[in-house]
Amino acid sequence: GVEGVASELAERGVPSQAASTLLGWVSEASSDTQAELARLSALPLGERGAQAIAALTELLELLDGDLAASHVRVRIALARGLSYYTGAIFEIVV
């Protein structure tokens, strides 16, 4: 939950104001992938954040026109243990 994420961020040295801002961004997430990409692109994420959004956009563009495209959703609130996941998380529902 939010409390656990805030606690783990604090343990990792993330200032409370930065953690609060991040958690605010996550709580405002849209369920519409294109709207979410537009919202994320407007956030002050810095160069690395902009590169991540560009890579995500490119991935979604590669899927465009494929049958799987209508099943792909971007959910920035989806996270796993920060100690061993260092990249994107993919969940597949059958």
Coordinates of C-alpha atoms in Angstrom, one line a residue:
G1 CA 0.0 0.0 0.0
V2 CA 0.9 3.7 0.0
E3 CA 2.2 3.6 3.5
G4 CA 4.6 0.7 2.7
V5 CA 5.9 2.4 -0.4
A6 CA 6.4 5.7 1.4
S7 CA 8.3 3.8 4.1
E8 CA 10.5 1.9 1.6
L9 CA 11.3 5.2 -0.2
A10 CA 12.3 6.8 3.1
E11 CA 14.5 3.8 3.9
R12 CA 16.2 4.3 0.5
G13 CA 16.9 8.0 1.3
V14 CA 14.2 9.5 -0.9
P15 CA 13.2 12.9 0.8
S16 CA 9.6 12.8 2.1
Q17 CA 8.6 15.7 -0.2
A18 CA 9.8 13.9 -3.3
A19 CA 8.1 10.7 -2.1
S20 CA 4.9 12.6 -1.5
T21 CA 5.1 14.1 -5.0
L22 CA 5.8 10.7 -6.6
L23 CA 2.9 9.1 -4.8
G24 CA 0.6 12.0 -5.8
W25 CA 1.6 11.4 -9.5
V26 CA 0.8 7.7 -9.1
S27 CA -2.6 8.3 -7.4
E28 CA -3.6 10.6 -10.4
A29 CA -2.9 7.9 -12.9
S30 CA -5.4 7.4 -15.8
S31 CA -6.8 4.1 -16.9
D32 CA -6.5 5.3 -20.5
T33 CA -3.1 4.5 -21.9
Q34 CA -2.9 7.5 -24.3
A35 CA -4.1 9.9 -21.7
E36 CA -1.6 8.5 -19.2
L37 CA 1.3 8.9 -21.7
A38 CA 0.2 12.5 -22.3
R39 CA 0.0 13.2 -18.5
L40 CA 3.4 11.6 -17.9
S41 CA 5.0 13.5 -20.7
A42 CA 3.8 16.8 -19.0
L43 CA 5.4 15.9 -15.6
P44 CA 8.8 17.4 -14.7
L45 CA 10.6 14.0 -14.9
G46 CA 14.0 15.3 -16.1
E47 CA 16.1 13.8 -18.9
R48 CA 16.0 10.2 -17.7
G49 CA 12.2 10.4 -17.2
A50 CA 11.7 11.8 -20.7
Q51 CA 13.9 9.0 -22.1
A52 CA 11.7 6.4 -20.3
I53 CA 8.5 7.9 -21.6
A54 CA 10.0 8.0 -25.1
A55 CA 10.9 4.3 -24.8
L56 CA 7.5 3.4 -23.6
T57 CA 5.8 5.4 -26.4
E58 CA 8.1 3.6 -28.9
L59 CA 7.1 0.2 -27.5
L60 CA 3.4 1.1 -27.7
E61 CA 3.9 2.4 -31.3
L62 CA 5.5 -0.9 -32.3
L63 CA 2.4 -2.7 -31.0
D64 CA 0.1 -0.4 -32.9
G65 CA -1.9 -2.3 -35.5
D66 CA -1.2 -5.7 -33.8
L67 CA -4.0 -7.7 -32.3
A68 CA -2.4 -7.5 -28.9
A69 CA -2.5 -3.7 -29.0
S70 CA -6.0 -3.4 -27.7
H71 CA -5.0 -5.5 -24.6
V72 CA -2.0 -3.5 -23.5
R73 CA -2.4 -1.1 -20.7
V74 CA 0.1 1.3 -19.0
R75 CA -0.3 1.3 -15.2
I76 CA 2.4 3.4 -13.4
A77 CA 1.0 2.3 -10.1
L78 CA 2.0 -1.3 -10.7
A79 CA 5.2 -2.0 -8.9
R80 CA 7.1 -4.9 -7.4
G81 CA 10.0 -5.2 -4.9
L82 CA 12.4 -2.3 -5.6
S83 CA 15.4 -4.4 -4.6
Y84 CA 15.3 -6.8 -7.6
Y85 CA 13.1 -5.4 -10.3
T86 CA 15.1 -2.8 -12.3
G87 CA 13.0 -2.4 -15.4
A88 CA 9.5 -2.7 -16.8
I89 CA 7.1 -5.2 -15.3
F90 CA 4.8 -7.2 -17.6
E91 CA 1.8 -9.0 -16.2
I92 CA -0.1 -11.3 -18.5
V93 CA -3.7 -12.2 -17.7
V94 CA -5.2 -15.2 -19.5

